[in-house]
Coordinates of C-alpha atoms and ligand atoms in Angstrom, one line a residue:
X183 CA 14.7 -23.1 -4.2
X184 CA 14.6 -23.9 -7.7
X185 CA 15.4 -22.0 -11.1
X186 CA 13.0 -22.5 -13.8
X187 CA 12.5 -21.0 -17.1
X188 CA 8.7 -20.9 -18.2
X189 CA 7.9 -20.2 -22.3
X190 CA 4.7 -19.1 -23.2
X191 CA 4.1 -19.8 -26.9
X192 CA 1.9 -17.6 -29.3
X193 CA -1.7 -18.9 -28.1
X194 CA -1.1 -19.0 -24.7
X195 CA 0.1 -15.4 -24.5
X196 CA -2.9 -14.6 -27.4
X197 CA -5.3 -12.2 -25.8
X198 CA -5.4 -10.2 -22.3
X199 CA -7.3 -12.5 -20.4
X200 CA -4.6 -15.3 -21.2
X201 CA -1.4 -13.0 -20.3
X202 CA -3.6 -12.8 -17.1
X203 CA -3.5 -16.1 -16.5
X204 CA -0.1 -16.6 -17.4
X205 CA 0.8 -14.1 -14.9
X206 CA -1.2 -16.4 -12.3
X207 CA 0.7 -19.2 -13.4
X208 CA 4.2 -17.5 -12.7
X209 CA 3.2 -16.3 -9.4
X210 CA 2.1 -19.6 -8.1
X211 CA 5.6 -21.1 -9.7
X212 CA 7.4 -18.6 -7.7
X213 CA 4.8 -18.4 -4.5
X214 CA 6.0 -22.0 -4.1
X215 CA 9.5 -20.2 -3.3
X216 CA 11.3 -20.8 -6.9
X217 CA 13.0 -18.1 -9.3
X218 CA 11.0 -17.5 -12.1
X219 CA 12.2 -16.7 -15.5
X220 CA 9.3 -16.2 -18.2
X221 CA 10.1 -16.2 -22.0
X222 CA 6.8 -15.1 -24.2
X223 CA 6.2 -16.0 -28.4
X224 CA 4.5 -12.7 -29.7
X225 CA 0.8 -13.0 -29.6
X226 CA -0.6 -15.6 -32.0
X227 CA -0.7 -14.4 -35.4
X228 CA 1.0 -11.5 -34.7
X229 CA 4.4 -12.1 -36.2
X230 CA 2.3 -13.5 -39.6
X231 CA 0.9 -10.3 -39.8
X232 CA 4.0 -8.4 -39.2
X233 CA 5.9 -9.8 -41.9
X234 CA 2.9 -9.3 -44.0
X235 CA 2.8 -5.6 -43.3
X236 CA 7.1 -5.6 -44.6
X237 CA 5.8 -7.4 -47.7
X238 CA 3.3 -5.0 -48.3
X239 CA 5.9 -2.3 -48.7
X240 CA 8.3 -4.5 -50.9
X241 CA 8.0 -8.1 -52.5
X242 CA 11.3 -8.9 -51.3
X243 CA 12.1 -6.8 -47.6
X244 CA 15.3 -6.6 -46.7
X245 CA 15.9 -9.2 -44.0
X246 CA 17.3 -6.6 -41.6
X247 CA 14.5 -4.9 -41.6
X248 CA 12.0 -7.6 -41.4
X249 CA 14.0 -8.8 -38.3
X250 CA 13.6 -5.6 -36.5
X251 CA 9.8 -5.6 -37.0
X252 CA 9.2 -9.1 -35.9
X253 CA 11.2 -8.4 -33.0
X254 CA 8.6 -6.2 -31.8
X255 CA 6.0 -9.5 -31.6
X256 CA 7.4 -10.2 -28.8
X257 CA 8.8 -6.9 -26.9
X258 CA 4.8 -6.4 -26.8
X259 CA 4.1 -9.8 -25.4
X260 CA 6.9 -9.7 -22.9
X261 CA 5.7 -6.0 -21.7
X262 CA 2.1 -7.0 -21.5
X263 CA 2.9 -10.1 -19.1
X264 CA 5.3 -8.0 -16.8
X265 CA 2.5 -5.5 -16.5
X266 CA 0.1 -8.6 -15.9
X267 CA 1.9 -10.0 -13.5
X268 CA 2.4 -6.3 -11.6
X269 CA -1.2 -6.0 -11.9
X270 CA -1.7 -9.3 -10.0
X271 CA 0.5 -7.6 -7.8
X272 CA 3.5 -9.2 -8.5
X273 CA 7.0 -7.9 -9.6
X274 CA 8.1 -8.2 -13.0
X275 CA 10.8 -6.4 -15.3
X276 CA 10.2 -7.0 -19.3
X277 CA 13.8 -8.0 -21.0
X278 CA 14.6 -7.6 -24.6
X279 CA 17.1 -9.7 -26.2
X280 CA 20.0 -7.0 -26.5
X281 CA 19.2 -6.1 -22.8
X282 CA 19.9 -10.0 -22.0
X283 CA 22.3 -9.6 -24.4
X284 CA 21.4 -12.4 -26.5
X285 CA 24.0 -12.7 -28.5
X286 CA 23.6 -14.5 -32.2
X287 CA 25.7 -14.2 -35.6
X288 CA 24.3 -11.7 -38.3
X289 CA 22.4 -14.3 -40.1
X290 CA 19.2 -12.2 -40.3
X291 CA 15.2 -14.3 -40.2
X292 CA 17.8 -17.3 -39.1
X293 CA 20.1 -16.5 -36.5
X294 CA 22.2 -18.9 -34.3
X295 CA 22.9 -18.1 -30.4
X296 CA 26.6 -17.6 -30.0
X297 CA 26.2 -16.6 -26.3
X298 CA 24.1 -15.4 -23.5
X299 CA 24.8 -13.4 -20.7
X300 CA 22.8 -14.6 -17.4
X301 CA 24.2 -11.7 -14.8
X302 CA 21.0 -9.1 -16.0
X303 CA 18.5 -12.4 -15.7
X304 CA 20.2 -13.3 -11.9
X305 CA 20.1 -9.8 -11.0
X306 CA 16.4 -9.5 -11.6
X307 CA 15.2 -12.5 -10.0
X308 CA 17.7 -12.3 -7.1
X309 CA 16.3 -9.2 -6.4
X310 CA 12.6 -11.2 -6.2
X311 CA 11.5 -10.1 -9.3
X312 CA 10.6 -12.4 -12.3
X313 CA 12.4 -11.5 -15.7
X314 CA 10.0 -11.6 -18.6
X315 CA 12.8 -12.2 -21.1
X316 CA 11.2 -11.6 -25.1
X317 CA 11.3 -14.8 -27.1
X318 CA 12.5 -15.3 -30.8
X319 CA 15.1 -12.2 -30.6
X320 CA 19.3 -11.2 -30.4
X321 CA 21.1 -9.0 -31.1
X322 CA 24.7 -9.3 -33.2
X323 CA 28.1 -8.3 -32.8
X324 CA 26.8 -5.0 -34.6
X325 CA 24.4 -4.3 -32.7
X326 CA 22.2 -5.4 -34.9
X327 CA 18.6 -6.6 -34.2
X328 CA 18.2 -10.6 -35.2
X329 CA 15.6 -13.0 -34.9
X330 CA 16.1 -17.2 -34.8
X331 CA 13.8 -18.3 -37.5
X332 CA 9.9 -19.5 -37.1
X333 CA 9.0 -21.1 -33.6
X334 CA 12.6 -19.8 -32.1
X335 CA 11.3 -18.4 -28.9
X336 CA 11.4 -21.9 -27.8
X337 CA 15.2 -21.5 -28.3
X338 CA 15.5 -18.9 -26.7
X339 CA 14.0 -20.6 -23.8
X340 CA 16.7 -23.6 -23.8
X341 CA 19.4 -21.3 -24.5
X342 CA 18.5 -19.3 -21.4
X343 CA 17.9 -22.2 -19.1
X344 CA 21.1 -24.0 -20.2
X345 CA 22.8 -20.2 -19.8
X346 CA 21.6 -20.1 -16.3
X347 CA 21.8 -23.4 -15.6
X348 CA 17.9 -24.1 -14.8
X349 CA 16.8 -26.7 -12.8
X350 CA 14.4 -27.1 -15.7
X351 CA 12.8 -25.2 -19.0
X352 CA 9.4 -25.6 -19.6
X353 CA 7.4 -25.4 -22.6
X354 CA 3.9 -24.0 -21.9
X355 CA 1.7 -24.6 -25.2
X356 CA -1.8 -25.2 -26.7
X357 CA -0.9 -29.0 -26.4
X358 CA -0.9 -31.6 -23.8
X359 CA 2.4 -32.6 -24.8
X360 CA 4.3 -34.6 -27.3
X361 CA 2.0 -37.7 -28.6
X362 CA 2.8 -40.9 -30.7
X363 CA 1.5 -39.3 -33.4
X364 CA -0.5 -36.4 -35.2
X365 CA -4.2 -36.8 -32.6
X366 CA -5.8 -34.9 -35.4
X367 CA -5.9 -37.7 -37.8
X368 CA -5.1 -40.3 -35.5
X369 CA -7.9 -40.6 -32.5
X370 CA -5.8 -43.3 -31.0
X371 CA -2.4 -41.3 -30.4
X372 CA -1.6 -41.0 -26.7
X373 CA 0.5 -38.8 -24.9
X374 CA 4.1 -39.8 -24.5
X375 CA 5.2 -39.3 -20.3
X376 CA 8.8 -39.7 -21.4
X377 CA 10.9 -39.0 -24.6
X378 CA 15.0 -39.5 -25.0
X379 CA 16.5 -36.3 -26.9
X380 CA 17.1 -38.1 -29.6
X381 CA 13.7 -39.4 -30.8
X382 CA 12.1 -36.1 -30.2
X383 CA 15.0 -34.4 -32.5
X384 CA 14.0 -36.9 -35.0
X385 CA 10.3 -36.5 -34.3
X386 CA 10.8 -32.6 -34.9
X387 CA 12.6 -33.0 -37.5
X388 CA 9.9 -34.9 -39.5
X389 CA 7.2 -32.6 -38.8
X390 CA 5.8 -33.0 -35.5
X391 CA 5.5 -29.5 -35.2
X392 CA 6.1 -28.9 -30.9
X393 CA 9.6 -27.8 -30.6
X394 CA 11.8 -25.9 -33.0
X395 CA 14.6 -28.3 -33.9
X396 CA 17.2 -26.1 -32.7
X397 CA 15.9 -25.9 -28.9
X398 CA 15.9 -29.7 -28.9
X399 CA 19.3 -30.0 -30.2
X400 CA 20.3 -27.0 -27.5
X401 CA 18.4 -29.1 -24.6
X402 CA 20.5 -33.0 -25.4
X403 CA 23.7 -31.0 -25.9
X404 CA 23.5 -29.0 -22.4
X405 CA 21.0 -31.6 -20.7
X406 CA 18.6 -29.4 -20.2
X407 CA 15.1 -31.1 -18.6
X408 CA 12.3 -30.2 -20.9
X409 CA 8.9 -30.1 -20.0
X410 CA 6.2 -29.4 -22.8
X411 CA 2.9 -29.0 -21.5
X412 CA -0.5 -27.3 -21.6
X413 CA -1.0 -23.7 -20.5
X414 CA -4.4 -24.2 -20.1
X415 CA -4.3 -27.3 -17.2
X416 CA -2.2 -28.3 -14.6
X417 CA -1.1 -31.8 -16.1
X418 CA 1.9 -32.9 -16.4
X419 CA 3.4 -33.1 -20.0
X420 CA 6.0 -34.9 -22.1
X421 CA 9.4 -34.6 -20.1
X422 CA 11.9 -35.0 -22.4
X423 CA 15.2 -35.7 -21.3
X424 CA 18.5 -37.7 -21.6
X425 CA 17.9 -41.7 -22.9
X426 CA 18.6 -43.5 -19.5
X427 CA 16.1 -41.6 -17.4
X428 CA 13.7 -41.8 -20.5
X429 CA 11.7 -45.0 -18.9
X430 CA 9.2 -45.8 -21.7
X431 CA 11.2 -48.8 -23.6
X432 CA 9.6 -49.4 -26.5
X433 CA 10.7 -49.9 -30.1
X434 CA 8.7 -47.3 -31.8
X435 CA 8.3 -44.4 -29.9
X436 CA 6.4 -42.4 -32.2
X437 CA 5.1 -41.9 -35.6
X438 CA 5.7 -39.1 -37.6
X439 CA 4.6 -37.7 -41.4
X440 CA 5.7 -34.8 -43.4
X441 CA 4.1 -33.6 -46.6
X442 CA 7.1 -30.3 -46.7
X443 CA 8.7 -32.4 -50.1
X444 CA 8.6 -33.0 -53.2
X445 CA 10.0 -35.6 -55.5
X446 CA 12.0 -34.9 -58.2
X447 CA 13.2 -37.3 -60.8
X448 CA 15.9 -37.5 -63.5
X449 CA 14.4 -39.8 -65.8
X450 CA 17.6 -41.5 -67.4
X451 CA 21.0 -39.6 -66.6
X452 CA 24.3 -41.1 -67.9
X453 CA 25.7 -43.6 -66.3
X454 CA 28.9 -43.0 -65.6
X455 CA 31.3 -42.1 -62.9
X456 CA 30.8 -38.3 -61.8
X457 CA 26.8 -37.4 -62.3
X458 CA 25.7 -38.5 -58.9
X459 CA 28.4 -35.8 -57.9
X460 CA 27.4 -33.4 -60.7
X461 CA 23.9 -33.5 -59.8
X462 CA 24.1 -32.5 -56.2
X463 CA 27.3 -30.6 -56.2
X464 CA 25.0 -28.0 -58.6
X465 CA 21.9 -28.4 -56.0
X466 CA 24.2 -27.4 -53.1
X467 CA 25.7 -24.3 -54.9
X468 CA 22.2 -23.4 -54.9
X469 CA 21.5 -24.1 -51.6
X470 CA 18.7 -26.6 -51.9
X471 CA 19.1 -29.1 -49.5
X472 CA 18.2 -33.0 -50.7
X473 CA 16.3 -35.7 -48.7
X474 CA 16.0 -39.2 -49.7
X475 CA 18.1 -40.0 -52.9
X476 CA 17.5 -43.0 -54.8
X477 CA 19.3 -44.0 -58.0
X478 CA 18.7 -47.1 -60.0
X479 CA 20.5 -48.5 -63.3
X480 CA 18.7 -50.3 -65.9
X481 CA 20.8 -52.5 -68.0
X482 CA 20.4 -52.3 -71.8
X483 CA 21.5 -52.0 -74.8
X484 CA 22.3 -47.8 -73.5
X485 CA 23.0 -48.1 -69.8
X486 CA 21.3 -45.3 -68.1
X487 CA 20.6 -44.8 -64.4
X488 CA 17.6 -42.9 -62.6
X489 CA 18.0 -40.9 -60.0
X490 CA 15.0 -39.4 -57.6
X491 CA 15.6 -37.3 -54.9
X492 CA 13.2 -35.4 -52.7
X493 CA 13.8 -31.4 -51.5
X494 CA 11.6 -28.8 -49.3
X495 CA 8.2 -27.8 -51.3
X496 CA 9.1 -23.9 -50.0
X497 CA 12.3 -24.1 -52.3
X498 CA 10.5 -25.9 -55.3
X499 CA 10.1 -22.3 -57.1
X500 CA 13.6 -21.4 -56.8
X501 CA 15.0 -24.5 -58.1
X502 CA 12.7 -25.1 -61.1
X503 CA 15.1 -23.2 -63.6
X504 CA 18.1 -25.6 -62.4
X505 CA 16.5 -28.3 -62.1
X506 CA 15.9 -27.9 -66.4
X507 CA 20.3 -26.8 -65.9
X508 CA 20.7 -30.0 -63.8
X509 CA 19.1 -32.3 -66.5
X510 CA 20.9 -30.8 -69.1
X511 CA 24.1 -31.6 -67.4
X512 CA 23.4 -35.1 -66.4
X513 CA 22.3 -36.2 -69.7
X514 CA 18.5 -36.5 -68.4
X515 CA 15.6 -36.9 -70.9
X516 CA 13.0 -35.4 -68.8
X517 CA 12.7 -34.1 -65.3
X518 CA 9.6 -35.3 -63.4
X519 CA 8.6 -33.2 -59.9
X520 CA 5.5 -35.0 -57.7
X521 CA 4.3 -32.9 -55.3
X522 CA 1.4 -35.7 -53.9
X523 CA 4.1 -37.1 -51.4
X524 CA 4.4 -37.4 -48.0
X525 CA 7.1 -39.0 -45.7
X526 CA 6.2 -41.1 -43.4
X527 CA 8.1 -42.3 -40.6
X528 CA 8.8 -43.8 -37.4
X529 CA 11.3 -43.3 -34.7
X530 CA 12.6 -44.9 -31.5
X531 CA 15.2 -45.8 -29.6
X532 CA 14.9 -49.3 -29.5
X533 CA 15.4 -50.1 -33.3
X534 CA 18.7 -50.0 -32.8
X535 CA 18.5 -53.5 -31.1
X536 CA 15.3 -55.0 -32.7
X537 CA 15.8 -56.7 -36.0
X538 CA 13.0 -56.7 -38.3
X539 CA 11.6 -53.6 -38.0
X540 CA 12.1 -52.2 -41.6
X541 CA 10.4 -55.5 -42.8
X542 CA 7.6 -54.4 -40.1
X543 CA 7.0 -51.4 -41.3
X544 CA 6.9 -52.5 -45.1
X545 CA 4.3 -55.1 -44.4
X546 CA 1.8 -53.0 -42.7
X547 CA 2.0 -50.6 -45.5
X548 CA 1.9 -53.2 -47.8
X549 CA -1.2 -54.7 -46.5
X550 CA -3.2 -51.2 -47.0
X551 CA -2.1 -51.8 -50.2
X552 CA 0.2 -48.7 -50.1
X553 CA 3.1 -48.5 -52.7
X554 CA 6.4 -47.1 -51.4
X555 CA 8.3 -45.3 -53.5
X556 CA 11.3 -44.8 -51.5
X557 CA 12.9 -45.8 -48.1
X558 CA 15.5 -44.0 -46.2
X559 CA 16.5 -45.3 -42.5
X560 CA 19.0 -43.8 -39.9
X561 CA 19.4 -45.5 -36.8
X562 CA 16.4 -44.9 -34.8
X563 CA 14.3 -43.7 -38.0
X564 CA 12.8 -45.2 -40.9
X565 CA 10.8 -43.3 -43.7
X566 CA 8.7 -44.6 -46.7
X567 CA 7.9 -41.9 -48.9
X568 CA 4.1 -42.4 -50.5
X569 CA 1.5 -41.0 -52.3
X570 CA -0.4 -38.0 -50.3
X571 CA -3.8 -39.2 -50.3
X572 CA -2.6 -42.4 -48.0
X573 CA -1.2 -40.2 -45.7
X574 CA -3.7 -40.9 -42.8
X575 CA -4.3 -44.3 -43.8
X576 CA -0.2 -44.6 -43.5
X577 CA 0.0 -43.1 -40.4
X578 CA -3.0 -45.3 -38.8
X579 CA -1.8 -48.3 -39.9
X580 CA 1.9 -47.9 -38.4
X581 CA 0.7 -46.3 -35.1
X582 CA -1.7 -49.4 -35.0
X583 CA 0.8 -51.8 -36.3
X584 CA 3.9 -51.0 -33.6
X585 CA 1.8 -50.9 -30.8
X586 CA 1.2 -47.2 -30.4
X587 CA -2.9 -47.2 -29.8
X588 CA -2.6 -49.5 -26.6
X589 CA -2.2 -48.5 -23.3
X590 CA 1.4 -49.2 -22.3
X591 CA 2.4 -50.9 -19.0
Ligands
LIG1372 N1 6.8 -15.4 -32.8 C1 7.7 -16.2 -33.5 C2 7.1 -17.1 -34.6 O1 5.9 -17.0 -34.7 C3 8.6 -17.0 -32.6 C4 7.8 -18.1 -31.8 O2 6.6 -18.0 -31.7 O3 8.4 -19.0 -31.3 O4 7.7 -17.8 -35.3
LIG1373 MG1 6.1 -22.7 -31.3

């Protein structure tokens, strides 16, 4: 007898008649003599047009507030399912994160899991029950409703199953899985069987958009098996799991793009010791987070250096005015921002023991006649930041390029 924890995201829990055949699902899962526990996303769309409603009131709703109405996204979901799965006639309880007691720190619209209690979730499926535990939501040490930030009911779902030490957690979705790359502009992209941890943290990272970052990170640390599949068919997904049982060896395991930046640059700072460290030091009291960072000194007659950076296009309004402060202080003559960028990256395992994969990359993008403007690597990653409107052309060639559009063996 097996423990598994089920999560239903947004579109597979988005009208009756799919909560009916989620409740199916679950019954068949626990007809086969396993202990079900279900966590549910609120219906698609519907935490968008929560928040909407707060913002309607007030430009700027308090996030407290704007917690405790997107927490009720998914208390509806999780009800509706139990009822579903009662009127299959099954038996189901709905559980609300401060009933699981869910517990999280008070950082409101982006709250970390500090600890879960599993006695309420053993008790109701010990009893033969299936818990229907409501995605995306705590509680904190005040009592306090919180939520985990965008796509978090898939943390909740690893928390859980690493809480109650699952057999496995998962990931029901609109998707057949993870793929080598985005299918929408790359026919060729194939589903990936098997993923390590690590590539798939790196592939959320840069924008492949099927796992919140956090669950991912949540899953390596308490190897928890994750399984993202389709709601809608029976076949099997991406497993993703720890990097000796993740069988695929290949170099690249998957290519990734993100068009979330924007490239700022400082067109001829000072160049002397201390404005690297000005710059940043008066981005981070701001709390805008930096990418790729490149700086480059011209010799002259006046020495000067350029430095380019890139940052999140959702924090671009906030950090206009210090950007102009940032300039000032570095001795810049003009602050440049380019929002027609995109990262583009690849990621796997195997570059750690492949030379010449950076040179790889280079070349395929070079012979598209693509111009990169700046390179940042990590051990199993490499990025090339380019112009938007080669974005698909970028992403084709490197799928093509490493192998990615052929079957594997
Ligand atoms: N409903 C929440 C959201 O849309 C959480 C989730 O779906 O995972 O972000
Ligand atoms: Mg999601």
């Amino acid at each position: 007898m097996a423990l598994y924890v089920l999560k239903f995201g947004g579109t597979s829990v988005g009208s009756i008649d799919r909560i009916r055949n989620v409740a199916r699902r679950v019954l068949r899962v626990q007809a086969e003599g396993h202990r079900v526990v279900v966590i549910v996303s609120a219906m698609s769309g519907e935490t968008n047009r929560l928040l909407s409603l707060a913002r309607e009131v007030t430009p700027v709703p308090a996030a407290r507030e704007m917690d405790a109405i997107a927490a009720t996204g998914e208390q509806v979901a999780a009800a509706l399912t139990a009822l579903a799965i009662q009127n299959e006639g099954g038996r189901a309880r709905s559980l609300l994160g401060h009933q699981v007691r869910i517990q999280t720190d008070g950082a409101f619209t982006k709250a970390r899991i500090k600890a879960i209690d599993g006695s309420k979730i053993f008790s109701t499926v010990d009893a033969g029950e299936i818990a229907v535990v409501a995605g995306f939501q705590g509680v904190d040490e005040h009592g306090d409703i919180t939520t985990l930030g965008r796509g978090g009911s898939d943390t909740t779902a690893v928390a859980v199953a690493a809480a109650i030490g699952a057999d496995a957690c998962e990931i029901f979705t609109d998707v057949d899985g993870v793929y080598t790359t985005d299918p929408n502009i790359c026919p060729s992209a194939r589903k990936i069987d098997r993923i390590s941890y690590e590539e798939m943290l790196e592939l959320a990272s840069l924008g492949a958009k099927v796992l919140q970052i956090r669950s991912v990170e949540i899953a390596m640390k308490y190897s928890v098996p994750l399984h993202v599949r389709s709601s809608f068919n029976d076949s099997e997904g991406t497993w993703v799991v720890a990097e000796e049982s993740a069988l695929e060896k290949v170099v690249v395991a998957g290519v990734a793009y993100d068009k979330g930046e924007v490239r700022v640059h400082l067109v001829a700072v000072d160049d002397r010791p201390g404005v690297s460290a000005r710059i940043f030091e008066m981005l981070a009291e701001k709390n805008i987070s930096v990418d790729m960072i490149i700086q480059n000194v011209t010799t002259g007659v006046e020495p000067h250096a350029d430095v380019t950076f890139t940052m999140a296009k959702t924090d671009l309004e906030r950090a206009r005015p210090y950007l102009d402060e940032v300039a000032r202080a570095s001795g810049a003559r003009e602050v440049r921002v380019d929002e027609g960028i995109t990262k583009v990256s690849i990621v796997g395992l195997g570059m750690r023991s492949h030379a010449g994969v950076a040179a790889k990359m280079f070349r395929i993008l070079a012979d598209q006649g693509i111009n990169i403007q700046a390179i940042s690597t990590s051990e199993i990653k490499l990025s090339c930041l380019v112009a938007s409107k080669y974005t698909e052309q970028a992403v084709r060639a490197l799928h093509e390029g490493f192998g990615l559009s052929k079957e594997r063996t």
